[in-house]
CSV table of C-alpha atoms and ligand atoms in Angstrom, one decimal:
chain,number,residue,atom,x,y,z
A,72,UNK,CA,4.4,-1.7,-113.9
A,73,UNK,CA,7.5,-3.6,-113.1
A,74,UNK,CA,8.2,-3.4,-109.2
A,75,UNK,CA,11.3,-1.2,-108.4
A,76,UNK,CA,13.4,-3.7,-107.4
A,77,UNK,CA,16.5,-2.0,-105.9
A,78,UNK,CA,15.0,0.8,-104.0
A,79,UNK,CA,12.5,-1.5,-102.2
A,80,UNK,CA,15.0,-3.9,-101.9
A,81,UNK,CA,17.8,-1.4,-100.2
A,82,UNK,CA,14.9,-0.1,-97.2
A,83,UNK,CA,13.8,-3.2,-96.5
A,84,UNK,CA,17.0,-5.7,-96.3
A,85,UNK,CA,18.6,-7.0,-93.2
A,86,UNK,CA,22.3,-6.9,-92.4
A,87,UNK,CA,24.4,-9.2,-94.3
A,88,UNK,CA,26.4,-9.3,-90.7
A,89,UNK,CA,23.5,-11.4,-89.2
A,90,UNK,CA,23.7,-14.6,-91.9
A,91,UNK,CA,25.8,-17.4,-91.6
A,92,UNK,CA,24.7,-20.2,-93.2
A,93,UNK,CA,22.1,-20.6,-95.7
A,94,UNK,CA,19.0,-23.1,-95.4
A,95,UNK,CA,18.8,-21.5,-91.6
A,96,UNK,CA,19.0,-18.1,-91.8
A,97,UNK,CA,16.6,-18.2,-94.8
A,98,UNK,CA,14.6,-15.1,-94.7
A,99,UNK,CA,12.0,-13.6,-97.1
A,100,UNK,CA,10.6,-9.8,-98.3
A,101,UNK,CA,7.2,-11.0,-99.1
A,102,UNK,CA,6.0,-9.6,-102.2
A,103,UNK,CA,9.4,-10.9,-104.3
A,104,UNK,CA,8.8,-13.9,-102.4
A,105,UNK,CA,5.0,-13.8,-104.4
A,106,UNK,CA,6.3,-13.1,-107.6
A,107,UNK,CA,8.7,-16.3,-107.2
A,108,UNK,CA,6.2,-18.5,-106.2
A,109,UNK,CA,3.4,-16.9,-108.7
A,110,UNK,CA,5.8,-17.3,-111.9
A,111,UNK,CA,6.8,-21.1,-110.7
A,112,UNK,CA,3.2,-21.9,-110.3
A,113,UNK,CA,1.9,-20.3,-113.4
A,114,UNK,CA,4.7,-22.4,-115.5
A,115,UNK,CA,4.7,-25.5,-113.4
A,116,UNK,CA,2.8,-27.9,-116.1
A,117,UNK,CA,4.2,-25.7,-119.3
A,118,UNK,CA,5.1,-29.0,-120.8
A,119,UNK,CA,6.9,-28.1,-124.4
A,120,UNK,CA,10.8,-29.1,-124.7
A,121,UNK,CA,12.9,-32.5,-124.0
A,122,UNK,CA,15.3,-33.5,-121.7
A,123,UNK,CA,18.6,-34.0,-123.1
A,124,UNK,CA,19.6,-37.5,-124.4
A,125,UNK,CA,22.9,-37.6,-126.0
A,126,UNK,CA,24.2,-38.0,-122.4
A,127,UNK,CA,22.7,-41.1,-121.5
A,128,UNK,CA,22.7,-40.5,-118.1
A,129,UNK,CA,21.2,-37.0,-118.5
A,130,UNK,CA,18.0,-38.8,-120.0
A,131,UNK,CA,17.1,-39.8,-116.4
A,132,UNK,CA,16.3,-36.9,-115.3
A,133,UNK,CA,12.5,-36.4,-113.9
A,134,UNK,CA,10.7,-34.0,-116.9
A,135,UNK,CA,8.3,-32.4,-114.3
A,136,UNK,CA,11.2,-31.0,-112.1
A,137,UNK,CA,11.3,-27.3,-111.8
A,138,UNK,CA,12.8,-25.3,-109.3
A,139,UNK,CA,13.8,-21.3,-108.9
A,140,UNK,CA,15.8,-19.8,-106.6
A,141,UNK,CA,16.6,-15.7,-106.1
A,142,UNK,CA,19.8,-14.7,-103.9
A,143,UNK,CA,20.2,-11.3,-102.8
A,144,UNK,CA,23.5,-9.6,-102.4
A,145,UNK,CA,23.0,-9.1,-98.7
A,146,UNK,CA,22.0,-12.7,-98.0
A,147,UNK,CA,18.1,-13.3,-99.0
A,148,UNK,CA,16.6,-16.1,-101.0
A,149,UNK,CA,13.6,-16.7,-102.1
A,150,UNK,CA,13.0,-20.5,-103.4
A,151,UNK,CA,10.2,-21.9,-105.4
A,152,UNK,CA,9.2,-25.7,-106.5
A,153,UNK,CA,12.3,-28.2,-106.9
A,154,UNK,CA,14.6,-26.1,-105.7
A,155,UNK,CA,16.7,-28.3,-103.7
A,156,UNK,CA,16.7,-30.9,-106.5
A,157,UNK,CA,20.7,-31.3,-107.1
A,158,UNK,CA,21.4,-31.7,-111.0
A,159,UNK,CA,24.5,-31.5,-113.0
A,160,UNK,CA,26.0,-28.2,-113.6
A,161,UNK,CA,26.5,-29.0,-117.1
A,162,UNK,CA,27.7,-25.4,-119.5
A,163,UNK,CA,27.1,-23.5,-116.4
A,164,UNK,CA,30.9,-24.7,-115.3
A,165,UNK,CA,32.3,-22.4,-118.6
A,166,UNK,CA,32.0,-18.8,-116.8
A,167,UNK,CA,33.6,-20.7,-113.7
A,168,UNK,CA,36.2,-22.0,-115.4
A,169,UNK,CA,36.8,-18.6,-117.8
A,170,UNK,CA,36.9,-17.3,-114.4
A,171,UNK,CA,39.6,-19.1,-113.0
A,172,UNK,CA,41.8,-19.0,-116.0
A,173,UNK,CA,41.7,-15.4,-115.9
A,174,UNK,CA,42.8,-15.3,-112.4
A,175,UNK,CA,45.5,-17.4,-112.7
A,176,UNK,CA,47.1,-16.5,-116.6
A,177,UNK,CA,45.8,-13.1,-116.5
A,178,UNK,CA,43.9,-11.3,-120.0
A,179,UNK,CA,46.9,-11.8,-122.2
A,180,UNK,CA,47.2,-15.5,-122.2
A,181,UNK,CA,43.9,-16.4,-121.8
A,182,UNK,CA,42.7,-14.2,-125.1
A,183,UNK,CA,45.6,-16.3,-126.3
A,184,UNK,CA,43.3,-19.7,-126.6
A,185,UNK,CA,40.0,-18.0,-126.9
A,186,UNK,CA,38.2,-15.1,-128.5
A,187,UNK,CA,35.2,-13.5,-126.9
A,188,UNK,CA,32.9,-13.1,-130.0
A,189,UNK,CA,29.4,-14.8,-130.2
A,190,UNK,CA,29.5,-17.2,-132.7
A,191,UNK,CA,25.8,-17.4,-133.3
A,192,UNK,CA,26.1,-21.2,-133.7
A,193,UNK,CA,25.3,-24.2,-131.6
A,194,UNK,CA,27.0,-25.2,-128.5
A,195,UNK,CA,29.1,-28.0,-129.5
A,196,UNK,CA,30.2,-26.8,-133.3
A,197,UNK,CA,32.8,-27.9,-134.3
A,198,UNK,CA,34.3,-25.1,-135.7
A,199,UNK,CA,37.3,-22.2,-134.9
A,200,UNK,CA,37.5,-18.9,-135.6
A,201,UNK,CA,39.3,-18.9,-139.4
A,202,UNK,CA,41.2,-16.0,-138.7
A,203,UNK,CA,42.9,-16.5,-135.7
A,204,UNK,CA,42.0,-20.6,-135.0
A,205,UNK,CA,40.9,-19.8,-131.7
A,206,UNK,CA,37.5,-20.7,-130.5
A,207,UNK,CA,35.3,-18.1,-130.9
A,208,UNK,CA,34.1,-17.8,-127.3
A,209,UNK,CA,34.4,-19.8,-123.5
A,210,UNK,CA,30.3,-20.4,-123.8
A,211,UNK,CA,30.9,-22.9,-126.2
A,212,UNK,CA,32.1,-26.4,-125.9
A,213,UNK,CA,35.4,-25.6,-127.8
A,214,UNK,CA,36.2,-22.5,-125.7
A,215,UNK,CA,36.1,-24.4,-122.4
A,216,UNK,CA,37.9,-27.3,-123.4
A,217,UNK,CA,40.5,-24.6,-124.3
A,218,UNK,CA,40.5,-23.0,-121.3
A,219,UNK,CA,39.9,-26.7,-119.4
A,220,UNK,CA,43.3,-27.4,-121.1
A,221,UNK,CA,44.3,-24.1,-119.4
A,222,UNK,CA,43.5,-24.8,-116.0
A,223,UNK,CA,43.9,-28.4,-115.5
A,224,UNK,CA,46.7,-29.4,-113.3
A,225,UNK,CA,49.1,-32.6,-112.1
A,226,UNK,CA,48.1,-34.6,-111.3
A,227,UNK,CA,44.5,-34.3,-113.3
A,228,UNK,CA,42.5,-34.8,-109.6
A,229,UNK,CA,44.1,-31.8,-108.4
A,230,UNK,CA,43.0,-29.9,-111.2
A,231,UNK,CA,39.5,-30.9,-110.8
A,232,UNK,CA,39.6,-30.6,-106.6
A,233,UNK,CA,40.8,-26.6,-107.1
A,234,UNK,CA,37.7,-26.4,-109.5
A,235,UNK,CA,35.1,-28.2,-107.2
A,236,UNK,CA,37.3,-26.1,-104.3
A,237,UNK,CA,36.2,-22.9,-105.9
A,238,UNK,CA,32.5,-23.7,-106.7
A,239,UNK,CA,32.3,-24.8,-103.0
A,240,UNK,CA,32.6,-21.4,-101.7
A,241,UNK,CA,30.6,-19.8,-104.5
A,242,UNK,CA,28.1,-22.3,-103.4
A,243,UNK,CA,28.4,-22.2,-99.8
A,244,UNK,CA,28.3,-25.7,-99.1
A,245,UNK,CA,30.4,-29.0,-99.9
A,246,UNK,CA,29.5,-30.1,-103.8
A,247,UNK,CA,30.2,-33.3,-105.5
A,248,UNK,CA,30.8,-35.0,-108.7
A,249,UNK,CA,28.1,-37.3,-109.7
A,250,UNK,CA,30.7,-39.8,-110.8
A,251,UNK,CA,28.0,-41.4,-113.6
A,252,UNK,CA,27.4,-38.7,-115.6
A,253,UNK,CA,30.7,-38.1,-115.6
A,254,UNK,CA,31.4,-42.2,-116.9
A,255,UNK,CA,28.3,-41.8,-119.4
A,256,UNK,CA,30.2,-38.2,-121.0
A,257,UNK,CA,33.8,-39.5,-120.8
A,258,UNK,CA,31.8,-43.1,-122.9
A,259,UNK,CA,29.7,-40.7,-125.4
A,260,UNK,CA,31.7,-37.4,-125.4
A,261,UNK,CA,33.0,-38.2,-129.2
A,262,UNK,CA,32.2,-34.9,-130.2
A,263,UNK,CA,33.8,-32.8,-127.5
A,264,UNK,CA,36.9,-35.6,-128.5
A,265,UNK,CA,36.8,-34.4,-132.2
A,266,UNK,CA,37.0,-30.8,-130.7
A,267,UNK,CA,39.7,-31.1,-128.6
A,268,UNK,CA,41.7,-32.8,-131.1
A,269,UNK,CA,41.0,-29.9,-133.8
A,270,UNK,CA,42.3,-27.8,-131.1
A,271,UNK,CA,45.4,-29.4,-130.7
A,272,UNK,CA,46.1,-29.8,-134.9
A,273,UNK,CA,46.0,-25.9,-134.3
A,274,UNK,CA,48.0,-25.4,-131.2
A,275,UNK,CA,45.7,-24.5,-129.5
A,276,UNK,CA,45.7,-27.0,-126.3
A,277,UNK,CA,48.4,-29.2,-125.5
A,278,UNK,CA,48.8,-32.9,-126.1
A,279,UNK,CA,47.2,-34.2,-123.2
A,280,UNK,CA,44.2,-34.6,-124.6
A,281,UNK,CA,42.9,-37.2,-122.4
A,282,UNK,CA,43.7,-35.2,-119.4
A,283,UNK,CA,41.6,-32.0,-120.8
A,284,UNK,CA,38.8,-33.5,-121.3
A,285,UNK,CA,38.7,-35.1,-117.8
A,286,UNK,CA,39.1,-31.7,-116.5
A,287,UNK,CA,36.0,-30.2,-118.9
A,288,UNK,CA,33.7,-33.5,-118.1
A,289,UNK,CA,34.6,-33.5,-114.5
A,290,UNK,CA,33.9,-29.9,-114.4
A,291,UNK,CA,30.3,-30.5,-116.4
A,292,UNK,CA,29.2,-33.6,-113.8
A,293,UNK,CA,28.9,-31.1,-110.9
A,294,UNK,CA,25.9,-31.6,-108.8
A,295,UNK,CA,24.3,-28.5,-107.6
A,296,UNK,CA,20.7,-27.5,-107.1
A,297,UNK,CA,19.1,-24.1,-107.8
A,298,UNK,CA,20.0,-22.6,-103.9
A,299,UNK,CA,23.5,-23.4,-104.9
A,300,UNK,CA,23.5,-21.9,-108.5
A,301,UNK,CA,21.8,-19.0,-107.3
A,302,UNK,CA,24.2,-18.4,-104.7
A,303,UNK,CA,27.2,-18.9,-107.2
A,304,UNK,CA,25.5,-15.8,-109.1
A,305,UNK,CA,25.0,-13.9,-106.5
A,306,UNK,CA,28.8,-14.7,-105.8
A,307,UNK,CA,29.2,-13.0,-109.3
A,308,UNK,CA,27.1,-9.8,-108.6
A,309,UNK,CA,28.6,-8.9,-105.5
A,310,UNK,CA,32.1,-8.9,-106.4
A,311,UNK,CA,33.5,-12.1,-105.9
A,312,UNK,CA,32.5,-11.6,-102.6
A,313,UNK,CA,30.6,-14.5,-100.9
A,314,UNK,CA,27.3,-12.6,-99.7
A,315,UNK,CA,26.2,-15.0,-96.7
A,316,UNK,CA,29.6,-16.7,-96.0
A,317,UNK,CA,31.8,-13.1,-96.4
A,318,UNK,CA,34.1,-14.8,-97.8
A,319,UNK,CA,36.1,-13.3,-101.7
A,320,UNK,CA,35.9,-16.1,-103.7
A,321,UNK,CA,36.8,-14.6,-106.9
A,322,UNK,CA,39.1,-12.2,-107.7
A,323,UNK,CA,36.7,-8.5,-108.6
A,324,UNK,CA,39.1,-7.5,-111.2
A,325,UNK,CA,38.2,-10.2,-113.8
A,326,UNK,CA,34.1,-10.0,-113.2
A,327,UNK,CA,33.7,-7.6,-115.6
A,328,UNK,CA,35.1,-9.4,-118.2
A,329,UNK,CA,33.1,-13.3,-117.7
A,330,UNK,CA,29.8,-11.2,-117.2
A,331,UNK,CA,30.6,-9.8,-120.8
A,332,UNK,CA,30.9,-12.8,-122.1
A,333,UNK,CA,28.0,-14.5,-120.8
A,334,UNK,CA,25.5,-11.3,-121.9
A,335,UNK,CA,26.8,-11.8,-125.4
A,336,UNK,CA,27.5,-15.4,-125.9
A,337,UNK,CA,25.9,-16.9,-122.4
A,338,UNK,CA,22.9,-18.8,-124.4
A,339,UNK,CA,24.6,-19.7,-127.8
A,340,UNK,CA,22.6,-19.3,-130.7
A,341,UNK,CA,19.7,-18.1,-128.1
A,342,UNK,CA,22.0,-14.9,-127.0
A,343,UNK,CA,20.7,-12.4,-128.7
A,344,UNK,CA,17.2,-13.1,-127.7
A,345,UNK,CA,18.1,-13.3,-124.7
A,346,UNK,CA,19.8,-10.3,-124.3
A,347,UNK,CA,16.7,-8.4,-125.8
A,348,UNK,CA,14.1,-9.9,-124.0
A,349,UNK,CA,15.6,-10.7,-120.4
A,350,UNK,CA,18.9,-8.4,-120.3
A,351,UNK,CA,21.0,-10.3,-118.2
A,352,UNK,CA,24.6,-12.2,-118.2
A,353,UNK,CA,23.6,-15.4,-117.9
A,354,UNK,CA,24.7,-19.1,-118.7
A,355,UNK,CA,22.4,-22.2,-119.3
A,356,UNK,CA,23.6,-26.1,-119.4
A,357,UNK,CA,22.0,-29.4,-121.1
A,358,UNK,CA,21.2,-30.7,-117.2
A,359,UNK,CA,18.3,-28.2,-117.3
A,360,UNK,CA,19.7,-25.2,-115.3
A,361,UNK,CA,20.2,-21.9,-116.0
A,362,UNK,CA,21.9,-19.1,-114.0
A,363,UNK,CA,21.3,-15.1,-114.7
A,364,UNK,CA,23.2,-12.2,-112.4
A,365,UNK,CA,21.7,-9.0,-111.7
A,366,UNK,CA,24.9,-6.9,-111.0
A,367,UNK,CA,25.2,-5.8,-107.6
A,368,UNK,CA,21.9,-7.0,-107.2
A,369,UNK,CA,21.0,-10.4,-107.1
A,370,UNK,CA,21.5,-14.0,-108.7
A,371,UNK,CA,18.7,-15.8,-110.2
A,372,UNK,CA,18.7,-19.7,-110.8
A,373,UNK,CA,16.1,-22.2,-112.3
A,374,UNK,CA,16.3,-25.7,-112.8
A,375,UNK,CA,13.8,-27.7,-115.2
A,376,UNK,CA,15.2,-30.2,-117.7
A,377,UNK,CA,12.9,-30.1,-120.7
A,378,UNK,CA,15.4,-27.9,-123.4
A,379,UNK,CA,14.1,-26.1,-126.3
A,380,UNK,CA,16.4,-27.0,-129.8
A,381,UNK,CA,19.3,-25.0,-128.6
A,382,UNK,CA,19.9,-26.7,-125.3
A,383,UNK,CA,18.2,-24.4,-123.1
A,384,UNK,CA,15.8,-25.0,-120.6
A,385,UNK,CA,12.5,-24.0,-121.7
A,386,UNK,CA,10.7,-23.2,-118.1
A,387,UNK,CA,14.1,-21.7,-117.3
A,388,UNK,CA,14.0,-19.4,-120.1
A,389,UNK,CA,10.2,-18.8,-119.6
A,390,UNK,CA,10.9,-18.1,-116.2
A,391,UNK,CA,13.9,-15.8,-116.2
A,392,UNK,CA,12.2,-13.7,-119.2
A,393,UNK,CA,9.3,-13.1,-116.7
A,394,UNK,CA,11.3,-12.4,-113.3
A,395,UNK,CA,13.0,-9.6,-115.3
A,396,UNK,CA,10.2,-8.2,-116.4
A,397,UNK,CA,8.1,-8.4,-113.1
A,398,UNK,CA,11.0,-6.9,-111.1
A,399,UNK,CA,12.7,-4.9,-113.5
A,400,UNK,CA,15.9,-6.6,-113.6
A,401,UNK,CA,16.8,-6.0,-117.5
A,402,UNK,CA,20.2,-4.4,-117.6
A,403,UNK,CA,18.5,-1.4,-119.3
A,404,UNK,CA,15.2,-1.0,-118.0
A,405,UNK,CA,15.1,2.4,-116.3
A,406,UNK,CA,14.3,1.0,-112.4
A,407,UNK,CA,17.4,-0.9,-112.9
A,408,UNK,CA,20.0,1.1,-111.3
A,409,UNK,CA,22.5,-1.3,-111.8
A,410,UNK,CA,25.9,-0.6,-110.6
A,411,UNK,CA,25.5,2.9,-109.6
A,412,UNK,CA,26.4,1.8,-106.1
A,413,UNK,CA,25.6,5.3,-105.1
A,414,UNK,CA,22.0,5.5,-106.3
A,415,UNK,CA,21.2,2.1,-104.6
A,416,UNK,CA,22.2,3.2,-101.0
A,417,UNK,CA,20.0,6.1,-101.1
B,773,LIG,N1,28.8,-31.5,-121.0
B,773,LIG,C1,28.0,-31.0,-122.1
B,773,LIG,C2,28.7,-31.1,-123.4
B,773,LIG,O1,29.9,-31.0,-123.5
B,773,LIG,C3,27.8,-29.5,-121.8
B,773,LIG,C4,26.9,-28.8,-122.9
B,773,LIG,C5,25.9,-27.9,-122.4
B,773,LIG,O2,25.5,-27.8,-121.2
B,773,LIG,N2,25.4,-27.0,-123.3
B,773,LIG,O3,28.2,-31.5,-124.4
């Protein structure tokens, strides 16, 4: 029997009020904390999958890495393995960025330069939807260089300091941009170069094509590590609202609509799986790391850099898939009560 999350969860949590900075206030409900650590150490030398290579710099990466991190919406976190291990965001950046477009252009004139439909295909086709030339979704590679083109700003370092700004207080903590994987995408990124430029022979991005894809690499050469992602989600599940810091990061109204996304398109040609077996918005990148949001619940990250055919982390998937069951999590399982804000405070 999957544990009841929420209803354990609600009697046994502390007050949000008493945390104010992560790695110190770090506090633990201790059977969760045994399903983290059981789940890392039953996949810790799963072996199957490869770390990515058509980033050079991504090949570096040490194969036997794997972290997990769980952030509650009132300030737990339960960590497992590699979890301070910092990476690069990679994909994860897309829902971010979705995000911040909405915020700023609003529904409208975001839908404008990119639909919301799965396109069951890989994450870097090169491809647009053929009746309305948009890209199908933000997920893929030619949805957030669309919406990259979007939110980039003048000069381009500004655009990319108000995206690191953001993650920062997702986060909680100052990030950076690990400025060679960033040189080894902006060398090799011909493909992402061939899909901005279709974009722009359709009107869908602006000429400055140069300055786009600075603003989509820079965004995808993020280092974080699973505390961070984790946090970011759990960012995401309580509103916007920064559950240890306090502070609103993202604007509520607009939640709704990148969680969507991410349950239906969040994995690529994966999503549907996904969404059957684990039941979670989530988003995965090529640097190993994927990020899952129980709504109004918690946020789930794990890092491990060996990725199955369709870019996704293999122990990450693996790992994920087994949290939801173990805890219930699935958006549809019947201890989940979700949202029903009501329900959980009883
Ligand atoms: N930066 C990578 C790319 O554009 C991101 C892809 C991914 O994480 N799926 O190819």
């Amino acid at each position: 029997m999957p544990i009841s999350f929420l209803p354990r969860f609600a009697v046994l949590a502390t007050s949000l009020l008493e945390w104010h900075s992560v790695p110190e206030n770090m506090s633990t409900i201790p059977e969760i904390e045994q399903v983290v650590q059981r789940i890392h150490q039953k996949y810790q030398n799963f072996d199957e999958g490869d770390v990515a290579t058509y980033i050079p710099e991504l090949a570096k990466a040490d194969p036997g890495h794997f972290g997990i991190c769980l952030a509650t919406v009132d300030g737990h976190l339960f960590c497992a393995g590699d979890w301070e291990h910092e990476f690069t965001i990679q994909s994860i950046c897309k829902p971010f960025a979705f995000q911040l477009a909405l915020e700023e252009f609003g529904r409208d004139d975001t839908l404008q330069r990119v639909g919301v439909e799965p396109s069951g295909d890989a994450f870097n086709s090169i491809e647009l939807d053929p009746k309305t030339m948009r890209p199908f979704n933000p997920m893929i590679n030619a949805g957030a260089i669309a919406i990259s083109s979007l939110i980039k700003k003048n000069p381009p370092e500004s655009g990319v300091r108000a995206f690191v700004d953001k993650m920062q207080m997702a986060a909680g903590r100052t990030l950076r941009i690990d400025p060679d994987v960033l040189a080894s995408e902006t060398t090799t990124g011909n493909r992402n170069r061939a899909i901005a430029y279709l974009m722009l022979n359709c009107g869908i991005i602006d000429g400055e094509v140069d300055h786009t894809l600075h603003q989509y690499f820079s965004q995808c050469s993020l280092l974080v590590n699973c505390q961070d992602l984790a946090m970011m989600a759990a960012t995401l599940a309580n509103m916007g609202s920064n559950p240890v810091t306090g502070e609103q990061v993202f604007d509520f109204q607009y939640i709704k609509d990148v969680l969507t996304v991410m349950f239906t398109c969040g994995l690529y040609d994966h999503a549907g799986e996904w969404a059957y077996r684990v039941g979670l918005p989530a988003k995965s990148g090529v640097g190993g790391g994927i990020l899952a949001i129980v709504n109004r619940q918690l946020g789930i990250a794990v890092y491990s850099p060996k990725l199955d055919a369709q870019g996704n982390s293999v122990r990450g998937i693996l790992a994920c898939k087994e949290l939801a069951s173990h805890l219930g999590l699935h958006a549809f399982e019947f201890t989940n009560v979700g949202s029903n804000f009501m329900q959980a405070m009883m």
